[in-house]
Short mmCIF file of C-alpha atoms and ligand atoms in Angstrom, two decimals:
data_model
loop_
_atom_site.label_atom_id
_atom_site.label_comp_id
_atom_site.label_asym_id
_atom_site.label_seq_id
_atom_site.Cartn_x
_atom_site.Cartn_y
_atom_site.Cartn_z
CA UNK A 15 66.29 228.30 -2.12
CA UNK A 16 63.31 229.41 -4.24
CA UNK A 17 63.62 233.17 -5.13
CA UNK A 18 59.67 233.17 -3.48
CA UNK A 19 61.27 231.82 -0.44
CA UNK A 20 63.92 234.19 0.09
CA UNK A 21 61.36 237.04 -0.47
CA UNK A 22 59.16 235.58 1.99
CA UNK A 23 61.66 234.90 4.60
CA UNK A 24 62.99 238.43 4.10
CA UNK A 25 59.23 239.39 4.81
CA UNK A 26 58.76 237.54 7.53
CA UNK A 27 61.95 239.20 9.25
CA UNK A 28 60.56 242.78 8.09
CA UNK A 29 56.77 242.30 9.27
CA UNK A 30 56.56 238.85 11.69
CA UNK A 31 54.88 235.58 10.84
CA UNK A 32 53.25 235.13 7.67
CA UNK A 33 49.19 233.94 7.63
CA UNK A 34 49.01 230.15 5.74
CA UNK A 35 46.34 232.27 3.62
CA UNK A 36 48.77 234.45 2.64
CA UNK A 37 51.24 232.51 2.34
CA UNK A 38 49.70 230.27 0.19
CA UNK A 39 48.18 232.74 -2.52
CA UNK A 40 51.85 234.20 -2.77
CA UNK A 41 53.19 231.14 -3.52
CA UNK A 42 50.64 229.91 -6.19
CA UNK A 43 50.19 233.60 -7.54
CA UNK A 44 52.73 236.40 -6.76
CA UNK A 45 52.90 238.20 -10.16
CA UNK A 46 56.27 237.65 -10.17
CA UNK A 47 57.47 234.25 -8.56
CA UNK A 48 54.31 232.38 -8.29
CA UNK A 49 53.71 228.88 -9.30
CA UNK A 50 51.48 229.51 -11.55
CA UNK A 51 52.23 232.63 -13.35
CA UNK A 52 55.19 231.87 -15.04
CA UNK A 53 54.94 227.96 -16.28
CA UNK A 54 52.87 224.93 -17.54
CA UNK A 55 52.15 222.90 -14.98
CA UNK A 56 50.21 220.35 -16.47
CA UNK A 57 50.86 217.07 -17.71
CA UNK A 58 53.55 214.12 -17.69
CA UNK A 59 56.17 216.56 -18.31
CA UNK A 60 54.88 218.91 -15.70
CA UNK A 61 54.00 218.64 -11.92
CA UNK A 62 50.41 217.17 -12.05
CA UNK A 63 47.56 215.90 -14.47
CA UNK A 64 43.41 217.56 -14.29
CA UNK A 65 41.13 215.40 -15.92
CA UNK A 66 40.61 216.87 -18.94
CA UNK A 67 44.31 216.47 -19.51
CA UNK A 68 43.72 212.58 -18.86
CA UNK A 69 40.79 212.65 -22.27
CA UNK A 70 39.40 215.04 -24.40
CA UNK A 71 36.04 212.65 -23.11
CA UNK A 72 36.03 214.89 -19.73
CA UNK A 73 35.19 218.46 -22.02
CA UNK A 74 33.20 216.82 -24.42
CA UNK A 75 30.87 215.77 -21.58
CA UNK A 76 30.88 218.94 -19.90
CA UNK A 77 30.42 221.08 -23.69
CA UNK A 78 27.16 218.55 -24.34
CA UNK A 79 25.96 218.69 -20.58
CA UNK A 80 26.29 222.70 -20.98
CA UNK A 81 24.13 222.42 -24.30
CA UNK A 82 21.57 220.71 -22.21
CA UNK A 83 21.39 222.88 -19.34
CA UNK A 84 21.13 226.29 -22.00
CA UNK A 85 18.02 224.51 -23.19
CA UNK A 86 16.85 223.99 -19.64
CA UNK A 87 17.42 227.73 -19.00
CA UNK A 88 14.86 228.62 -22.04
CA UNK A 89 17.85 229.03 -24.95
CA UNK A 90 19.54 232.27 -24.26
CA UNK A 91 21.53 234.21 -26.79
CA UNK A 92 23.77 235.17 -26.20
CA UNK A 93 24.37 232.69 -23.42
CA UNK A 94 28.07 234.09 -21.13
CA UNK A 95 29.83 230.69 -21.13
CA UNK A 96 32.61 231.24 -18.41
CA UNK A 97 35.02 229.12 -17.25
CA UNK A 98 37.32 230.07 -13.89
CA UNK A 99 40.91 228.80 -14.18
CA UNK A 100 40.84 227.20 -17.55
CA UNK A 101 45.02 225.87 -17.12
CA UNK A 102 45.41 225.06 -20.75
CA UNK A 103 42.64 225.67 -22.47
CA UNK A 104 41.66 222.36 -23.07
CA UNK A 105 38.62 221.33 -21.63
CA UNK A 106 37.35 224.31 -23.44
CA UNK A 107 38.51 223.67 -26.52
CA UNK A 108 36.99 219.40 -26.38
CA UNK A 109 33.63 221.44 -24.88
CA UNK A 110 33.50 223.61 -28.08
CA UNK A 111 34.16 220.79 -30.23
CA UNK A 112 31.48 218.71 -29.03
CA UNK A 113 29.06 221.43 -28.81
CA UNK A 114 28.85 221.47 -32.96
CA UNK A 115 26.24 218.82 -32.99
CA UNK A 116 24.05 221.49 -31.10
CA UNK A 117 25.01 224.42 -33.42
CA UNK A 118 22.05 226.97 -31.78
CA UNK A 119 23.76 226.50 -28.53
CA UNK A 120 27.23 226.82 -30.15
CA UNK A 121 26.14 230.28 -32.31
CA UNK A 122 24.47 231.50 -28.64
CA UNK A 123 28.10 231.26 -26.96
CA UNK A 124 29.83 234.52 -26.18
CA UNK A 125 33.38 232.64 -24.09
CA UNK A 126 35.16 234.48 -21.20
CA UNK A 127 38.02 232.65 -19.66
CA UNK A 128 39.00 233.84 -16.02
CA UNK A 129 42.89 233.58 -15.82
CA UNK A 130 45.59 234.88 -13.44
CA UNK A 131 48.42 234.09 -15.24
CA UNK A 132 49.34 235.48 -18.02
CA UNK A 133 51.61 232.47 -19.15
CA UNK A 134 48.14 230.33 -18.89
CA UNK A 135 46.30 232.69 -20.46
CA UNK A 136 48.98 233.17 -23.36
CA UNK A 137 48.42 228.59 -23.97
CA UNK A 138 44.77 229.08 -23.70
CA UNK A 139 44.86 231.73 -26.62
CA UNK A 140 47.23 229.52 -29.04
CA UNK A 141 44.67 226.01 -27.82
CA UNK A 142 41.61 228.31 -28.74
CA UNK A 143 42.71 230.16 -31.74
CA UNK A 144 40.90 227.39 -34.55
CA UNK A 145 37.92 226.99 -31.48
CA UNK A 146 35.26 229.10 -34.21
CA UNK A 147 33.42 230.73 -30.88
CA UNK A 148 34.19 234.36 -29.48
CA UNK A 149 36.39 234.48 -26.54
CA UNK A 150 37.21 237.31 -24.17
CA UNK A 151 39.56 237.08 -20.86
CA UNK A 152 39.24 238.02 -17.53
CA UNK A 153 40.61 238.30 -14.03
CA UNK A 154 38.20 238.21 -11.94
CA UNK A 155 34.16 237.33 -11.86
CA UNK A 156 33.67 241.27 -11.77
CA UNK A 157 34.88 241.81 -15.48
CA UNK A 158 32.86 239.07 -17.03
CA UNK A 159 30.30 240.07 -18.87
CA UNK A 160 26.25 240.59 -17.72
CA UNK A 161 23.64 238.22 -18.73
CA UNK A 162 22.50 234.47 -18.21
CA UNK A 163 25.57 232.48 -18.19
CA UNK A 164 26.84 229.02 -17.45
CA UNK A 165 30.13 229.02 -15.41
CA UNK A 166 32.58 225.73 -15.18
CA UNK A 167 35.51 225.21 -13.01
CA UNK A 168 37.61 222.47 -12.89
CA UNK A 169 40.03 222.17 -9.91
CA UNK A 170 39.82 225.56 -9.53
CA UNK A 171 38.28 225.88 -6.08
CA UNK A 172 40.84 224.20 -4.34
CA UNK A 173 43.72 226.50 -5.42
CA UNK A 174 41.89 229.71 -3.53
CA UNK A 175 43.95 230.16 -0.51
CA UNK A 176 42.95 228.27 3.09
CA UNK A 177 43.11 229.75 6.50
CA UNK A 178 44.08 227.42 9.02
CA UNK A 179 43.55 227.67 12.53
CA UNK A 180 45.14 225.51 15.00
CA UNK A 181 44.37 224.50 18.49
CA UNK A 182 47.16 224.62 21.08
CA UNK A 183 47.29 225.33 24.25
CA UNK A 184 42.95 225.55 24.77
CA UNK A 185 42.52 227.77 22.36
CA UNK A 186 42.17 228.22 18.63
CA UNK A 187 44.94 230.46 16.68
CA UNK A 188 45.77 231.33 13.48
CA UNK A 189 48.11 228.89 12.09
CA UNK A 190 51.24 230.84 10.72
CA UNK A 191 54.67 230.98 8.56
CA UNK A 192 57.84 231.99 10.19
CA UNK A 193 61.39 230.94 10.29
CA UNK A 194 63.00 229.05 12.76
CA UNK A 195 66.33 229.19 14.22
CA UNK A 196 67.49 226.97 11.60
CA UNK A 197 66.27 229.58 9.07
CA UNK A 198 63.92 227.35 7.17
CA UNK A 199 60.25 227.88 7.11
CA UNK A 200 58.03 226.81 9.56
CA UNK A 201 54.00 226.47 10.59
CA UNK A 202 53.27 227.83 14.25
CA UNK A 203 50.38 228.47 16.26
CA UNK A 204 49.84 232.38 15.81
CA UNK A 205 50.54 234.30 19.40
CA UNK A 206 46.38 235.47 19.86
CA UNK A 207 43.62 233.40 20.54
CA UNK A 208 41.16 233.56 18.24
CA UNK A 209 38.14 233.31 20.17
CA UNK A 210 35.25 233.34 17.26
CA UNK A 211 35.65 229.96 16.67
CA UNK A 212 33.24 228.28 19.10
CA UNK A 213 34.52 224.29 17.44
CA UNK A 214 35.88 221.98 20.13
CA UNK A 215 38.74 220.55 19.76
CA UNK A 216 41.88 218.62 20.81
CA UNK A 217 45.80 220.12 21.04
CA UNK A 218 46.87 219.85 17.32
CA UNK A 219 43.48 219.86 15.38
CA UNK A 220 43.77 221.96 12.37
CA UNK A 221 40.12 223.81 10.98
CA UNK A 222 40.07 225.10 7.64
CA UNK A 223 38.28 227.80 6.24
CA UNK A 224 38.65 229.17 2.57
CA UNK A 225 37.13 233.15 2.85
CA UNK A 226 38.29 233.53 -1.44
CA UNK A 227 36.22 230.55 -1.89
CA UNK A 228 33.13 231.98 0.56
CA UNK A 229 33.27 235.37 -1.34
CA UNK A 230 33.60 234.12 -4.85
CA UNK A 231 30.08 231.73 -4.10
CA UNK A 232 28.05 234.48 -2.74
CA UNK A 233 29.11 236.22 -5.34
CA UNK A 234 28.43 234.08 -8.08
CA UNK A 235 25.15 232.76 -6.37
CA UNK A 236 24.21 236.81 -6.17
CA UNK A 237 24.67 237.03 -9.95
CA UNK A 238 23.02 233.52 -10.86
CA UNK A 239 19.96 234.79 -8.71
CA UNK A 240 19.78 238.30 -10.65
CA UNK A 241 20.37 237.05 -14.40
CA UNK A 242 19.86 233.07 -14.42
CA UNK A 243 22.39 230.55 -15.01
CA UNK A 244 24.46 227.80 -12.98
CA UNK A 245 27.73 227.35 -11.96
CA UNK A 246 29.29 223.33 -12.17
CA UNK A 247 32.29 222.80 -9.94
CA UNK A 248 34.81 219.94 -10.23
CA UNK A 249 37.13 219.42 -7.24
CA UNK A 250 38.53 217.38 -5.02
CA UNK A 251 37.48 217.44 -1.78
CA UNK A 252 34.81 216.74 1.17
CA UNK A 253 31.11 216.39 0.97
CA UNK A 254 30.61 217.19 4.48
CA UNK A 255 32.71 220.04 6.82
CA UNK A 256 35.50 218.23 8.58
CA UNK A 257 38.74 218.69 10.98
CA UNK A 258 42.19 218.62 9.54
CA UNK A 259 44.96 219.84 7.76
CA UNK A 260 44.61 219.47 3.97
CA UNK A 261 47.40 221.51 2.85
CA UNK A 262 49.30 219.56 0.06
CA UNK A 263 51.99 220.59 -2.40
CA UNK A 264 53.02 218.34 -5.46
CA UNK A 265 55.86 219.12 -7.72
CA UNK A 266 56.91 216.04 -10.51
CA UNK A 267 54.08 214.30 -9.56
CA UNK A 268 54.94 213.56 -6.00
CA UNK A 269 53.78 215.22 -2.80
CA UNK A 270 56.46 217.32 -1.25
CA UNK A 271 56.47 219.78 1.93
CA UNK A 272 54.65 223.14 1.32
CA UNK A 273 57.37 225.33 2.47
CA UNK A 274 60.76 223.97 0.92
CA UNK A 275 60.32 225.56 -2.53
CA UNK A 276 57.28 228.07 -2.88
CA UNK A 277 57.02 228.84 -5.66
CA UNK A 278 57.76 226.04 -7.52
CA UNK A 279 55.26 223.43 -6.11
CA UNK A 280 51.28 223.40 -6.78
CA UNK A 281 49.90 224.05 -3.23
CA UNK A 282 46.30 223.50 -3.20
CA UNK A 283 43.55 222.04 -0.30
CA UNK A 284 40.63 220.21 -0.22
CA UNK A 285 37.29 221.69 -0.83
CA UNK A 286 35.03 222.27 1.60
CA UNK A 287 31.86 221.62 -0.34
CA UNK A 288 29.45 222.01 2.48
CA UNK A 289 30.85 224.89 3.10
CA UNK A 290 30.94 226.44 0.13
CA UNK A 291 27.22 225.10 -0.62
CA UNK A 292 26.10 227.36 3.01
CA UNK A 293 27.61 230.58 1.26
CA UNK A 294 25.84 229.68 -2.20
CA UNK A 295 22.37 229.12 -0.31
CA UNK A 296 22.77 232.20 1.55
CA UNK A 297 22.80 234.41 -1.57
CA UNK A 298 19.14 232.41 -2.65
CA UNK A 299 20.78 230.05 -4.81
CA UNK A 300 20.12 226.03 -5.03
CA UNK A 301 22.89 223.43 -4.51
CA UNK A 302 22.73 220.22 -6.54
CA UNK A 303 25.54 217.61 -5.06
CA UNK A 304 27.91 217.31 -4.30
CA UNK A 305 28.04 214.13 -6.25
CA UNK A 306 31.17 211.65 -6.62
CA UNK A 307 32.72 212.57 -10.53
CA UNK A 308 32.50 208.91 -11.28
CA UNK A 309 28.85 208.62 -10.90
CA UNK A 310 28.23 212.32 -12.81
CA UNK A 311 30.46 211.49 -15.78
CA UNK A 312 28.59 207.96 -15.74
CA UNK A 313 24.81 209.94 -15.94
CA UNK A 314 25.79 211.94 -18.32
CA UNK A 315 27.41 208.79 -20.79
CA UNK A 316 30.57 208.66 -20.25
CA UNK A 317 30.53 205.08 -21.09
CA UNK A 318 29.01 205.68 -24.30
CA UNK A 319 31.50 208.21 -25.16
CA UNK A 320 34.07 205.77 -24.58
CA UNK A 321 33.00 203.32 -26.61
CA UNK A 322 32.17 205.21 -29.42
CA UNK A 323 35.74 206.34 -29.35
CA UNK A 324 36.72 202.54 -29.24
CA UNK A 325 34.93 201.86 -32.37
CA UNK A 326 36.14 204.51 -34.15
CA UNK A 327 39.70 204.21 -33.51
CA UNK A 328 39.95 200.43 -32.13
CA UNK A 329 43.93 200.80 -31.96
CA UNK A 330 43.56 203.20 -28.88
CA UNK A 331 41.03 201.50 -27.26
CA UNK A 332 42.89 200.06 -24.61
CA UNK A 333 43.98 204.45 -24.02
CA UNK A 334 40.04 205.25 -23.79
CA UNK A 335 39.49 202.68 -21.59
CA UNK A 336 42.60 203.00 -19.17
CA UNK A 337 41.24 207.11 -19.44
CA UNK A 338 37.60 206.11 -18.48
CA UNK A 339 38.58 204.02 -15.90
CA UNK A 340 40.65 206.75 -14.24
CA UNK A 341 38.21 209.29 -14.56
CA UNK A 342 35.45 207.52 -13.04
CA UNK A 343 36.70 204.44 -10.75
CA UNK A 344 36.52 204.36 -7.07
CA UNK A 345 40.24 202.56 -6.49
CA UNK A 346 43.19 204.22 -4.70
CA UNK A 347 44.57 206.42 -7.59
CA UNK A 348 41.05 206.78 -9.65
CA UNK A 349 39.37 210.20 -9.59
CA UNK A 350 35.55 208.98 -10.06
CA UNK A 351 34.88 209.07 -5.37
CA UNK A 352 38.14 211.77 -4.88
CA UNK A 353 36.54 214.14 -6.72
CA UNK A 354 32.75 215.64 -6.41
CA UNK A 355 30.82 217.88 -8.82
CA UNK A 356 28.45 220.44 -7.43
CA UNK A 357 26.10 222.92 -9.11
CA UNK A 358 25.14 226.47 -7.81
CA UNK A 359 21.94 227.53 -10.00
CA UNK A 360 19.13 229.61 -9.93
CA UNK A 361 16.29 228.69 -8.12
CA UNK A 362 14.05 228.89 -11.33
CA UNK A 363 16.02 226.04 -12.73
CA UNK A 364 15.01 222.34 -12.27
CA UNK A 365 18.10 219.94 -11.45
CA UNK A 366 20.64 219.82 -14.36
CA UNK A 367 21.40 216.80 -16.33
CA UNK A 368 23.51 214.50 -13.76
CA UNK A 369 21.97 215.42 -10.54
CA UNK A 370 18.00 214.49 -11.13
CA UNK A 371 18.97 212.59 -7.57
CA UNK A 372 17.81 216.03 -5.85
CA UNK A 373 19.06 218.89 -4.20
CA UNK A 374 20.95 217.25 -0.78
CA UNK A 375 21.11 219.29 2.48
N1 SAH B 8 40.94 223.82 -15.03
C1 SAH B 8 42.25 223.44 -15.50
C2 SAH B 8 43.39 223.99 -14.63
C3 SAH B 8 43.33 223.77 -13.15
S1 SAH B 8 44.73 224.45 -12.30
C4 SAH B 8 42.33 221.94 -15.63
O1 SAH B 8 41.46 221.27 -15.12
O2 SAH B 8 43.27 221.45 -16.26
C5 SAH B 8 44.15 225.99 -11.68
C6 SAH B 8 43.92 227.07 -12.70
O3 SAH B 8 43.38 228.22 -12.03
C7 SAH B 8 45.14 227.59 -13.46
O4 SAH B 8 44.75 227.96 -14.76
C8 SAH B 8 45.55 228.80 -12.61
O5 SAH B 8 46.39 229.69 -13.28
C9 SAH B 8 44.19 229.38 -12.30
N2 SAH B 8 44.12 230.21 -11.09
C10 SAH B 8 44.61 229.91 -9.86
N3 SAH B 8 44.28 230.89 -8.97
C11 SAH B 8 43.56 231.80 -9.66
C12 SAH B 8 42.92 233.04 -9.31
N4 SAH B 8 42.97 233.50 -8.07
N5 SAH B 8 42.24 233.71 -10.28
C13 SAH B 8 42.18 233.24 -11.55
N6 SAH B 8 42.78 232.08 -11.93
C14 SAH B 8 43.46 231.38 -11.02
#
């Protein structure tokens, strides 16, 4: 048994069942046991792979798509360039890169990384120590610094803790953690009826809503509003609010059950990005997207990039290519429909490169 788990069955026994919310932001960020505070998740060796893990192509889009939205925004300097949960510093560090062959943009960036974990933050410090560019770390939105900024967060989103609220026996309740009489951790319908959630529903259905992910838009929509800027988001997920329970842990690459190890699994959930979107608009912000990933990193040349890379180093083109394809195909196992990209941006902003389509919903 995870030492996480023993603390939170001990919990459980001291205080009753555990909220999913709760117990899901213990388990990916107790400051002592929590997944990601004390390890590097990322890659072959680790539990899962983020896209710009799969090509330094994924940050080099996003550093020359920021370099066209800071012209957009009328060239501010200096321009906050912020990104939430940067893992290991690496889709910083291609973004920086790319952004030399617009060095006014580059000189205008003052860099604030928003980190939990101090192991993460520790990487991103040792990836960004040759990156040339200013950078500062945070905690939370509240410490970055004031002024027109562009924000980025990959697969950050869907690691802010979900409350889940099941319907059983006609009503709605909170879903919950306790331990049956096995002693292993279970989900249960919480005891009370919640009864402000008007949603029909059959026995079983599971709603999710993500209140860290509703504060942090209006929020960041609020400070968008007051000092210019927009905020990309990368994330699996759904365009449109739906029922279900989207609860997954992965550990070694393949999907296990959320409560055998906390700890030392990823739990994240899908985005709600309709949902998310309502909070941004209700601060006065716009919402560009979502959009499928495929079809952004396409309109802003990913295919270009790629071969480019080919040329240059024709003995790894069959890697670019196999990297491309993954980032941008619509097959079982490709991220390009999985995963959307939104934008929250000030109103005074036309739409950013990528999402000329319009502004949906
Ligand atoms: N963007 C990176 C990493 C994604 S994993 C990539 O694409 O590779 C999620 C990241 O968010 C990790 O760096 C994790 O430590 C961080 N994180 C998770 N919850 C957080 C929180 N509440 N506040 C700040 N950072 C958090």
């Amino acid at each position: 048994m995870s030492e996480l788990a023993a603390l939170i069955k001990s919990m459980i026994a001291d205080e009753g069942p555990m909220t999913v919310e709760r117990y899901m932001e213990m388990a990916l960020t107790h400051p002592e046991h929590g997944y990601y505070m004390n390890r590097d998740p990322f890659g072959a060796a680790g539990d899962f792979t983020t896209a710009p893990e799969i090509s330094q192509m994924f940050g080099e889009l996003i550093g020359l798509w920021s370099a066209e939205s800071w012209a957009m925004m009328g060239r501010p300097d200096p321009l906050r360039f912020i990104e939430f949960g940067p893992g290991r510093g690496t889709l910083m560090s291609d973004a920086l890169r790319a952004a030399r062959i617009a060095p006014e943009f580059r000189a205008a960036l003052d860099v604030t990384l928003i980190e939990a974990s101090p192991t993460l933050a520790e990487i991103q410090h040792e990836t960004l120590l040759t990156a040339g560019a200013p950078i500062a770390w945070a905690s939370s939105l509240a410490e970055t610094p004031e002024g027109p900024a562009i924000f980025i967060a990959n697969e950050f989103l869907d690691a802010l803790p979900v409350r889940q609220y099941v319907r059983s026996h006609n009503r709605w309740r909170e879903r919950v953690v306790w331990v049956d009489k096995a002693g292993r951790l279970a989900f249960a319908p919480g005891r009370q009826p919640e009864p402000f959630i008007q949603a029909a529903g059959e026995e079983g259905d599971i709603i999710e809503v993500c209140p860290a992910g509703h504060r942090l838009m209006f929020e960041l929509a609020s400070r968008l509003v007051r000092q210019g800027g927009l905020a990309l988001f990368i994330d699996y997920g759904h365009g449109a609010t739906s029922i279900g329970d989207t609860l997954q842990a992965v550990r070694g690459h393949r999907i296990v059950d959320p409560l055998v190890e906390p700890g030392e699994c990823d739990i994240t959930a899908h985005v709600d990005f309709a949902a998310m979107a309502r909070s941004a608009r209700a601060a006065g912000a716009a919402v560009f997207g979502p959009i499928d990933q495929g079809d952004f990193l396409r309109e802003i040349g990913i295919d270009t990039r790629a071969q480019a890379l080919c040329e240059r180093s024709p003995d790894r083109a069959i890697e670019f290519e196999a990297a491309r394809r993954r980032l941008v195909g619509k097959e079982v196992g490709e991220m390009g429909a999985l995963f959307k990209a939104m934008v929250v941006a000030n109103r005074n902003l036309p739409a950013p490169p990528g999402f000329e389509g319009g502004a949906l919903r």
